[in-house]
Amino acid sequence: MSRPKVTIHDIQNAKEQRRKLVMVTAYDYPFGLMADEAEADIVLVGDSLGMVVMGLSGTVPVTMEHMIHHIQAVMRGCKSPLVVGDMPFMSYNTSIREAIHNAGRLVKEGGCDVVKLEGGVHFAPTVEAIVKAGIPVQGHIGLTPQTASALGGFKMQGKDAAAAKQIVDDAKALEDAGAFSIILEAVPAPLGKLIAETVRVPVIGIGAGPDVDGQVLVTHDMIGLFDRFVPKFVKQYTKIRPIILEALRAYRQEVLAGAFPGPEHSFKMPEAALAELKRLLAQG
Ligand code: KIV
């Protein structure tokens, strides 16, 4: 039996009920289906697709068209989880008007339920405007991959008190702006705990320690499909890449050896039809 659709109210109630939230990424139909079947609360169509699906060096080149294409595919398989569409770099950074327009495109053309964008205090007015336009927003603070170069690379954030205070301020600003939830990436575990205790909205951590309201991982990292680099905060629950590689290599060997396809993978033709075909061909 299919589960009821997860709503932003379910997400917010989970914090009150002290039930941990489970969030994963998906970029296509089969992973959308599996995330649903595995009973994720939230599925993020993240711009991490730039790296783990498109082979780009980072998330910066990802476009609105890429996001819409992948969100549509995920939506065909993912029915119960709340689906978050990630706003790509420069789709919300230049003006509030453009941010609302692009958030609207992800929801209208992609079909996702809500959107996510990176940034704290400086983006609070943008978050507020999108929420007022009727689209729920999830914030994303701490390490923000779209602006990682400005943060000194893919590094833990909030190391000293001043930097940590800034991230607390970011979280408060997002909450005040109406964000329904906040992703907190790559910060010390005690800071994760403090932020989750400070704001009322659920804080979902990725490298923010155990004492937040839920966890998110990039699925392709967690299953060992993407292993160009594995961040410290990733746990690999399986290593799927060698299994896929073994299958591809076995297929190649069998094709080369003429062992595939065998009779069980081939269609039969009635003897009489074959004989008639040969007779017709012989007639020219
Ligand atoms: O794009 C993404 O996958 C993300 C996660 C790292 C939270 O933003």
mmCIF file of N, CA and C and ligand atoms in Angstrom, residues 23-27 44-52 59 67 86 116 118 138 140 143 145-146 183-185 204-206 216-219 221 233, ligand 1:
data_model
loop_
_atom_site.group_PDB
_atom_site.id
_atom_site.type_symbol
_atom_site.label_atom_id
_atom_site.label_comp_id
_atom_site.label_asym_id
_atom_site.label_seq_id
_atom_site.Cartn_x
_atom_site.Cartn_y
_atom_site.Cartn_z
ATOM 1 N N MET A 23 16.383 11.982 4.540
ATOM 2 C CA MET A 23 16.386 12.667 3.240
ATOM 3 C C MET A 23 17.522 12.102 2.392
ATOM 4 N N VAL A 24 17.238 11.858 1.136
ATOM 5 C CA VAL A 24 18.264 11.375 0.195
ATOM 6 C C VAL A 24 18.129 12.172 -1.102
ATOM 7 N N THR A 25 19.134 12.032 -1.965
ATOM 8 C CA THR A 25 19.023 12.673 -3.273
ATOM 9 C C THR A 25 18.583 11.635 -4.300
ATOM 10 N N ALA A 26 17.962 12.123 -5.380
ATOM 11 C CA ALA A 26 17.645 11.285 -6.544
ATOM 12 C C ALA A 26 17.684 12.204 -7.754
ATOM 13 N N TYR A 27 18.022 11.624 -8.896
ATOM 14 C CA TYR A 27 18.161 12.451 -10.101
ATOM 15 C C TYR A 27 17.392 11.881 -11.284
ATOM 16 N N LEU A 44 15.644 14.958 -2.406
ATOM 17 C CA LEU A 44 16.199 16.181 -2.990
ATOM 18 C C LEU A 44 16.723 15.891 -4.383
ATOM 19 N N VAL A 45 16.196 16.617 -5.361
ATOM 20 C CA VAL A 45 16.832 16.592 -6.680
ATOM 21 C C VAL A 45 17.886 17.697 -6.593
ATOM 22 N N GLY A 46 19.072 17.295 -6.175
ATOM 23 C CA GLY A 46 20.119 18.260 -5.861
ATOM 24 C C GLY A 46 20.909 18.663 -7.102
ATOM 25 N N ASP A 47 21.498 19.864 -7.016
ATOM 26 C CA ASP A 47 22.372 20.248 -8.140
ATOM 27 C C ASP A 47 23.686 19.471 -8.076
ATOM 28 N N SER A 48 23.845 18.636 -7.050
ATOM 29 C CA SER A 48 24.975 17.687 -7.018
ATOM 30 C C SER A 48 24.924 16.795 -8.253
ATOM 31 N N LEU A 49 23.806 16.786 -8.959
ATOM 32 C CA LEU A 49 23.712 16.010 -10.196
ATOM 33 C C LEU A 49 24.796 16.453 -11.182
ATOM 34 N N GLY A 50 25.230 17.720 -11.056
ATOM 35 C CA GLY A 50 26.300 18.206 -11.923
ATOM 36 C C GLY A 50 27.525 17.315 -11.831
ATOM 37 N N MET A 51 27.862 16.932 -10.597
ATOM 38 C CA MET A 51 29.045 16.091 -10.393
ATOM 39 C C MET A 51 28.739 14.611 -10.560
ATOM 40 N N VAL A 52 27.711 14.130 -9.840
ATOM 41 C CA VAL A 52 27.552 12.672 -9.745
ATOM 42 C C VAL A 52 26.844 12.052 -10.942
ATOM 43 N N THR A 59 28.963 22.183 -8.960
ATOM 44 C CA THR A 59 27.544 22.450 -9.178
ATOM 45 C C THR A 59 27.308 23.752 -9.950
ATOM 46 N N MET A 67 17.969 21.100 -14.211
ATOM 47 C CA MET A 67 17.198 20.793 -12.999
ATOM 48 C C MET A 67 15.780 20.357 -13.355
ATOM 49 N N ASP A 86 16.350 21.717 -6.260
ATOM 50 C CA ASP A 86 17.451 22.618 -5.909
ATOM 51 C C ASP A 86 17.519 23.772 -6.910
ATOM 52 N N LYS A 116 14.864 24.524 -2.799
ATOM 53 C CA LYS A 116 15.956 24.768 -1.839
ATOM 54 C C LYS A 116 16.919 25.766 -2.462
ATOM 55 N N GLU A 118 20.779 28.040 -1.500
ATOM 56 C CA GLU A 118 21.923 28.178 -0.605
ATOM 57 C C GLU A 118 22.082 29.617 -0.145
ATOM 58 N N GLN A 138 13.364 25.490 1.438
ATOM 59 C CA GLN A 138 14.316 24.900 2.380
ATOM 60 C C GLN A 138 15.626 25.680 2.221
ATOM 61 N N HIS A 140 19.827 26.370 2.986
ATOM 62 C CA HIS A 140 21.030 25.522 2.976
ATOM 63 C C HIS A 140 22.196 26.402 3.406
ATOM 64 N N LEU A 143 28.561 24.784 4.789
ATOM 65 C CA LEU A 143 29.257 24.677 3.506
ATOM 66 C C LEU A 143 28.210 24.748 2.392
ATOM 67 N N PRO A 145 27.976 24.473 -1.458
ATOM 68 C CA PRO A 145 28.849 24.074 -2.569
ATOM 69 C C PRO A 145 28.885 25.057 -3.740
ATOM 70 N N GLN A 146 27.786 25.762 -4.017
ATOM 71 C CA GLN A 146 27.787 26.692 -5.165
ATOM 72 C C GLN A 146 28.789 27.822 -4.967
ATOM 73 N N ILE A 183 18.972 22.906 5.618
ATOM 74 C CA ILE A 183 20.074 21.949 5.448
ATOM 75 C C ILE A 183 21.323 22.599 6.040
ATOM 76 N N LEU A 184 22.033 21.840 6.867
ATOM 77 C CA LEU A 184 23.246 22.353 7.509
ATOM 78 C C LEU A 184 24.396 21.430 7.128
ATOM 79 N N GLU A 185 25.358 21.984 6.369
ATOM 80 C CA GLU A 185 26.393 21.125 5.787
ATOM 81 C C GLU A 185 27.774 21.409 6.366
ATOM 82 N N ILE A 204 18.340 19.678 8.992
ATOM 83 C CA ILE A 204 18.742 18.391 8.420
ATOM 84 C C ILE A 204 20.222 18.480 8.091
ATOM 85 N N GLY A 205 20.980 17.597 8.713
ATOM 86 C CA GLY A 205 22.434 17.710 8.617
ATOM 87 C C GLY A 205 23.027 16.846 7.522
ATOM 88 N N ILE A 206 24.133 17.349 6.966
ATOM 89 C CA ILE A 206 25.002 16.543 6.098
ATOM 90 C C ILE A 206 26.405 16.913 6.578
ATOM 91 N N VAL A 216 20.763 14.001 5.632
ATOM 92 C CA VAL A 216 20.686 13.858 4.169
ATOM 93 C C VAL A 216 22.060 13.423 3.668
ATOM 94 N N LEU A 217 22.078 12.542 2.702
ATOM 95 C CA LEU A 217 23.318 12.182 2.003
ATOM 96 C C LEU A 217 23.036 12.157 0.508
ATOM 97 N N VAL A 218 24.074 12.384 -0.263
ATOM 98 C CA VAL A 218 23.981 12.215 -1.710
ATOM 99 C C VAL A 218 23.967 10.699 -1.967
ATOM 100 N N THR A 219 22.891 10.221 -2.552
ATOM 101 C CA THR A 219 22.708 8.770 -2.715
ATOM 102 C C THR A 219 23.887 8.124 -3.441
ATOM 103 N N ASP A 221 26.924 8.898 -3.415
ATOM 104 C CA ASP A 221 28.053 8.745 -2.480
ATOM 105 C C ASP A 221 27.791 7.562 -1.559
ATOM 106 N N PHE A 233 32.120 12.940 5.850
ATOM 107 C CA PHE A 233 30.811 12.700 6.475
ATOM 108 C C PHE A 233 29.975 11.637 5.758
HETATM 109 O O1 KIV B 1 22.840 19.195 -4.232
HETATM 110 C C1 KIV B 1 22.826 18.456 -3.237
HETATM 111 O O2 KIV B 1 22.851 17.224 -3.337
HETATM 112 C C2 KIV B 1 22.796 19.067 -1.915
HETATM 113 C C3 KIV B 1 23.085 18.195 -0.751
HETATM 114 C C4 KIV B 1 24.547 18.167 -0.526
HETATM 115 C C5 KIV B 1 22.337 18.615 0.451
HETATM 116 O O3 KIV B 1 22.604 20.243 -1.814
#
